[in-house]
XYZ file of C-alpha atoms in Angstrom:
400
model
C 13.767 -78.264 2.112
C 11.530 -76.218 4.236
C 12.129 -74.161 7.375
C 12.819 -74.435 10.163
C 15.693 -76.802 9.476
C 15.401 -78.581 12.878
C 11.861 -79.796 11.959
C 13.053 -81.048 8.494
C 16.007 -82.952 9.974
C 13.860 -84.364 12.879
C 11.243 -85.729 10.463
C 14.061 -87.198 8.310
C 15.508 -88.872 11.231
C 11.996 -90.261 11.983
C 11.941 -92.039 8.582
C 15.407 -93.309 9.129
C 17.834 -95.029 6.669
C 18.066 -98.540 5.500
C 20.995 -99.202 7.810
C 19.036 -98.138 10.874
C 16.629 -100.999 10.845
C 16.853 -101.796 14.533
C 16.326 -98.294 15.776
C 13.437 -97.822 13.328
C 11.939 -101.057 14.661
C 12.050 -99.761 18.276
C 10.540 -96.432 17.085
C 7.734 -98.118 15.342
C 7.050 -100.382 18.344
C 6.768 -97.333 20.619
C 4.363 -95.748 18.149
C 2.288 -98.976 18.020
C 2.228 -99.145 21.784
C 0.921 -95.617 22.120
C -1.662 -96.416 19.433
C -2.870 -99.636 21.185
C -2.994 -97.929 24.626
C -4.826 -94.996 23.487
C -7.259 -97.169 21.473
C -7.910 -99.565 24.415
C -8.348 -96.719 26.870
C -10.875 -94.936 24.741
C -12.844 -98.086 24.071
C -13.008 -99.202 27.722
C -13.831 -95.677 28.887
C -16.659 -95.422 26.341
C -18.206 -98.798 27.541
C -17.857 -97.733 31.224
C -19.498 -94.409 30.329
C -22.363 -96.282 28.711
C -22.618 -98.490 31.739
C -22.806 -95.638 34.090
C -25.291 -93.813 31.938
C -27.448 -96.991 31.732
C -27.422 -97.335 35.534
C -28.178 -93.647 35.931
C -31.240 -93.858 33.508
C -32.686 -97.102 34.855
C -32.201 -96.557 38.614
C -31.961 -92.891 39.190
C -34.515 -92.193 36.579
C -37.249 -94.174 38.630
C -36.056 -93.640 42.215
C -36.660 -90.232 43.826
C -33.555 -88.267 42.909
C -34.005 -85.829 45.792
C -36.748 -85.094 48.322
C -37.015 -81.869 50.251
C -39.370 -81.892 53.367
C -40.193 -79.840 56.377
C -39.743 -80.996 59.946
C -43.107 -82.278 61.227
C -44.577 -82.921 57.728
C -45.209 -80.819 54.613
C -48.701 -79.489 53.942
C -50.083 -81.172 50.737
C -52.008 -78.167 49.609
C -49.168 -75.682 50.076
C -47.586 -74.098 47.031
C -44.154 -75.136 45.888
C -41.582 -72.961 47.508
C -39.660 -70.701 45.092
C -36.294 -72.064 46.114
C -37.409 -75.616 45.071
C -38.545 -74.415 41.562
C -35.200 -73.014 40.933
C -33.338 -76.318 41.908
C -35.512 -78.786 39.882
C -35.338 -79.127 36.161
C -39.186 -79.548 36.030
C -41.957 -78.666 38.557
C -41.458 -80.496 41.915
C -44.099 -82.982 42.784
C -45.407 -84.074 46.111
C -44.460 -87.545 47.391
C -45.060 -89.887 50.231
C -42.600 -92.489 50.891
C -41.761 -95.081 53.649
C -40.311 -98.530 53.920
C -42.939 -101.223 53.595
C -43.338 -105.002 53.780
C -45.491 -106.677 50.949
C -47.038 -110.148 51.266
C -48.763 -112.538 48.887
C -50.093 -115.864 49.370
C -46.728 -117.226 48.265
C -44.010 -115.075 49.663
C -43.088 -112.116 51.724
C -40.677 -109.095 50.849
C -39.678 -105.782 51.856
C -38.932 -102.628 49.930
C -39.608 -98.946 49.500
C -43.202 -97.683 49.020
C -43.528 -94.355 47.344
C -46.917 -92.491 46.747
C -47.118 -90.312 43.630
C -49.726 -88.086 41.883
C -49.893 -90.013 38.645
C -49.145 -87.942 35.419
C -47.867 -88.799 31.940
C -44.567 -87.196 32.704
C -43.807 -89.567 35.540
C -40.573 -91.583 34.818
C -42.162 -94.908 35.551
C -44.530 -94.494 32.555
C -41.952 -95.533 30.040
C -40.990 -98.713 31.969
C -44.428 -100.258 32.336
C -44.886 -103.625 30.611
C -48.331 -104.480 32.000
C -51.141 -102.090 33.135
C -51.331 -98.376 33.065
C -50.272 -95.574 35.365
C -53.930 -94.098 35.182
C -54.943 -97.236 37.147
C -53.598 -95.589 40.364
C -56.604 -93.795 41.596
C -57.126 -92.431 45.075
C -59.199 -94.696 47.278
C -58.752 -97.658 45.024
C -55.612 -99.010 46.847
C -53.737 -100.126 43.705
C -49.982 -100.647 43.465
C -47.370 -100.997 40.737
C -44.777 -103.651 41.177
C -41.346 -104.257 39.595
C -41.119 -107.387 37.363
C -38.523 -109.116 39.795
C -40.718 -108.462 42.774
C -43.908 -109.625 41.096
C -42.073 -112.853 40.060
C -40.850 -113.582 43.480
C -44.284 -112.896 44.976
C -45.870 -114.871 42.053
C -48.546 -112.208 41.377
C -50.026 -110.759 38.189
C -52.088 -107.675 37.531
C -55.446 -108.110 39.438
C -54.006 -110.237 42.134
C -54.312 -108.994 45.855
C -51.303 -108.365 47.962
C -50.991 -107.082 51.493
C -48.903 -103.906 52.259
C -47.518 -103.198 55.745
C -45.883 -100.079 57.015
C -43.991 -100.886 60.249
C -43.212 -97.174 61.024
C -46.939 -96.498 61.352
C -47.781 -99.332 63.838
C -50.327 -98.869 66.638
C -50.938 -100.701 69.874
C -53.874 -102.995 69.932
C -55.199 -105.602 72.574
C -53.098 -108.155 70.547
C -49.903 -106.091 70.846
C -48.132 -103.641 68.511
C -49.577 -104.138 64.869
C -48.213 -102.270 61.695
C -50.552 -100.316 59.539
C -51.686 -102.623 56.749
C -54.145 -103.001 54.028
C -54.907 -105.122 50.921
C -53.849 -103.626 47.693
C -54.592 -104.726 44.117
C -51.741 -105.126 41.591
C -52.428 -102.593 38.896
C -49.485 -103.054 36.653
C -45.895 -104.221 36.467
C -42.867 -102.314 35.275
C -39.324 -103.388 34.273
C -36.168 -101.261 34.417
C -33.610 -104.016 34.189
C -32.097 -103.206 37.446
C -32.468 -104.181 41.038
C -35.035 -101.412 41.599
C -37.517 -103.957 40.144
C -37.138 -106.157 43.229
C -37.600 -103.216 45.914
C -39.770 -100.310 44.691
C -43.497 -100.316 44.979
C -45.580 -97.380 43.621
C -49.140 -96.314 44.663
C -51.286 -93.249 44.728
C -49.999 -90.606 47.045
C -53.390 -90.466 49.009
C -53.514 -94.320 49.577
C -49.787 -94.187 50.645
C -50.496 -91.341 53.097
C -53.550 -93.231 54.676
C -51.447 -96.416 54.938
C -48.650 -94.465 56.529
C -51.171 -92.834 58.941
C -49.923 -89.291 57.985
C -51.826 -86.310 59.259
C -54.648 -85.138 57.038
C -53.414 -83.252 53.939
C -49.728 -83.947 54.781
C -47.017 -85.387 52.513
C -43.493 -86.555 53.030
C -42.068 -83.863 50.899
C -41.445 -82.449 47.487
C -39.740 -84.724 44.911
C -37.112 -82.896 42.702
C -35.974 -83.871 39.111
C -32.592 -83.129 37.510
C -31.210 -83.626 34.053
C -28.087 -85.036 35.642
C -28.763 -86.739 38.938
C -25.123 -86.463 40.132
C -25.597 -82.636 40.533
C -27.068 -83.660 44.039
C -23.597 -83.634 45.387
C -23.316 -79.839 44.875
C -27.010 -79.029 45.462
C -26.961 -80.820 48.910
C -24.422 -78.287 49.983
C -26.701 -75.310 49.666
C -28.248 -73.836 52.688
C -31.975 -74.473 52.913
C -34.439 -72.302 54.787
C -34.915 -73.034 58.487
C -37.079 -76.183 59.017
C -36.300 -77.812 55.619
C -34.401 -81.064 55.159
C -32.698 -82.584 52.108
C -32.292 -86.194 51.254
C -31.345 -87.745 47.785
C -30.595 -91.115 46.052
C -27.115 -91.353 47.541
C -28.574 -92.714 50.780
C -29.887 -95.819 48.893
C -27.602 -96.123 45.815
C -24.557 -93.991 46.670
C -22.184 -97.005 47.282
C -23.107 -98.500 43.910
C -22.235 -95.436 41.862
C -19.096 -94.942 43.926
C -18.033 -98.418 43.041
C -18.740 -97.927 39.371
C -16.687 -94.725 39.404
C -13.804 -96.365 41.132
C -13.761 -99.207 38.794
C -13.823 -96.831 35.796
C -10.945 -94.806 37.338
C -8.796 -98.020 38.002
C -9.427 -99.351 34.472
C -8.313 -95.940 33.080
C -5.204 -96.067 35.210
C -4.237 -99.548 34.268
C -4.799 -98.944 30.502
C -2.894 -95.514 30.786
C 0.117 -97.494 31.951
C 0.296 -99.061 28.553
C 0.747 -95.478 27.224
C 3.393 -94.850 29.853
C 5.350 -97.951 28.856
C 5.230 -96.965 25.161
C 6.567 -93.499 26.140
C 9.544 -95.204 27.857
C 10.136 -97.018 24.542
C 10.463 -93.623 22.946
C 13.248 -92.721 25.428
C 15.134 -95.930 24.596
C 14.668 -95.478 20.943
C 15.882 -91.857 20.997
C 18.912 -92.703 23.140
C 19.934 -95.162 20.614
C 19.421 -92.683 17.740
C 21.512 -90.129 19.696
C 24.387 -92.640 20.138
C 24.352 -93.538 16.366
C 24.226 -89.858 15.201
C 26.799 -88.172 17.522
C 29.072 -87.611 14.578
C 26.367 -86.151 12.476
C 25.292 -83.879 15.402
C 28.857 -82.767 15.861
C 29.101 -81.873 12.215
C 25.881 -79.893 12.429
C 27.263 -78.037 15.366
C 30.444 -77.156 13.521
C 28.284 -75.782 10.760
C 26.777 -73.230 13.251
C 23.639 -75.139 14.611
C 22.934 -74.205 18.132
C 22.192 -76.506 21.183
C 18.558 -75.397 21.053
C 18.200 -76.464 17.410
C 19.814 -79.808 18.020
C 17.428 -80.255 21.064
C 14.503 -79.322 18.638
C 15.623 -81.995 16.241
C 15.400 -84.895 18.528
C 12.206 -83.653 20.234
C 10.559 -83.386 16.850
C 11.569 -87.051 16.091
C 10.366 -88.475 19.357
C 7.219 -86.304 19.599
C 6.263 -87.299 16.092
C 6.004 -90.927 17.049
C 3.836 -89.869 20.048
C 1.634 -87.654 18.032
C 0.986 -90.191 15.197
C 0.312 -92.949 17.807
C -1.993 -90.788 19.766
C -4.075 -89.468 16.828
C -4.216 -92.954 15.098
C -5.008 -94.598 18.357
C -7.814 -92.050 19.158
C -9.335 -92.564 15.631
C -9.175 -96.390 16.081
C -10.734 -96.036 19.576
C -13.687 -94.094 18.325
C -14.134 -96.526 15.411
C -13.824 -99.673 17.617
C -16.260 -98.229 20.265
C -18.805 -97.378 17.706
C -18.836 -100.784 16.111
C -18.098 -102.837 19.119
C -21.479 -104.735 19.308
C -21.321 -105.326 15.718
C -17.824 -106.810 15.802
C -18.798 -109.046 18.818
C -21.880 -110.257 17.024
C -19.862 -111.128 13.803
C -17.412 -112.900 15.904
C -20.039 -114.997 17.549
C -19.407 -113.761 21.053
C -22.490 -113.492 23.165
C -22.034 -111.558 26.414
C -25.649 -111.753 27.533
C -27.805 -114.909 27.893
C -30.880 -113.263 26.317
C -30.261 -110.541 23.772
C -28.787 -107.251 24.926
C -25.719 -105.337 23.954
C -22.886 -103.517 25.500
C -23.799 -99.938 26.271
C -21.523 -97.507 24.692
C -21.213 -93.669 25.280
C -18.435 -91.765 23.456
C -17.522 -88.589 25.168
C -15.628 -86.194 22.843
C -14.146 -84.256 25.639
C -12.789 -87.429 27.213
C -11.200 -88.498 23.987
C -9.672 -84.993 23.638
C -8.153 -85.322 27.062
C -6.798 -88.797 26.554
C -5.192 -87.965 23.298
C -3.768 -84.662 24.638
C -2.217 -86.374 27.649
C -0.661 -89.115 25.504
C 0.916 -86.369 23.281
C 2.219 -84.553 26.338
C 3.569 -87.731 27.887
C 5.328 -88.483 24.583
C 6.725 -85.019 24.511
C 8.190 -85.312 28.092
C 9.817 -88.571 27.192
C 11.932 -86.839 24.515
C 13.401 -84.269 26.921
C 16.281 -86.293 28.336
C 17.468 -87.977 25.104
C 17.279 -84.473 23.353
C 19.179 -82.858 26.024
C 21.996 -85.554 25.766
C 22.077 -84.918 22.103
C 22.428 -81.108 22.476
C 25.263 -81.653 25.052
C 27.503 -83.448 22.560
C 30.924 -81.911 22.148
C 32.070 -81.760 18.505
C 35.692 -82.186 19.313
C 35.098 -85.312 21.339
C 32.631 -86.780 18.922
C 34.878 -86.331 15.923
C 38.241 -87.263 17.613
C 38.294 -90.816 16.107
C 36.456 -90.019 12.731
């Protein structure tokens, strides 16, 4: 025997005796319920994390994450303000952007036109499937298109398309005409998201001429972040007078809000499984307390206090929760790590052409899930344990 005695008796009650088969069965089912709940919760949250990270990389890695501009236009040759260098994870870059209409001989579409100063560090570089970023040269009027947009327009590298910017229209004898010019398709990129059907990229000088900006003027400075979600906090900072802030939430905020809401709802629904298993602990402990009233009375007559009796049944109930939580956490990590391999071996194809489920295991998230499951199991033991500690020895042994 080891001390404290309450822990020893609680663990012995957890194993049970051969005559307590039904109560042991209920206890095992509650442990299995917590195991399944924690395992499912970790697996689903890992997949949702991977899906969110994939969207973040594919969409927010290409779109301007934040643009800070001055009212009336930003001088192109001005030095980057100090307060912008402190906000961005890498040096801010000048950008020109506007809504535009693109036309080919087959189709017409609308999207976002951005003008950049091509560099090897530009995020679009790693998504190019045809052409080169160096093809964007000032005065050549070349443009990069997404694979979906190029397919809908039926164009390939080398074809001509017409770009029109309605915000830069001018009055002519024929009426109001948008600023327009023929561009050559210099390359095609593919991010695997809806950005491929909307974003058009050209040289910053060509975009400025098409948008009829003032000479040596840009739309603003493009900022880069290690985590694009920090724009929610950075946008609250006070900027110097005359400066304006805009970020990706204006175009994609609703999409990521929907993903986060779905992630939270899935977590809540699967968390209810753990809650149901915790209620099974309550029912199992109440049955054990009713069966062992005589034993509790004998322990009290031998000098055991109410607190020690309370600890006995809390140890018994919490042990089921701890075992189920730890085992479920380990199984959840194992399942999430090998999910795509298991689906492939089972012959389940979730994608028409290749592809796999994105999985991102977050250790902090796993620790929180397991900790909350243990705490919930511990709370479930309070009422039955209190009932056991309230047993009166004289009444329990009256008919023995």
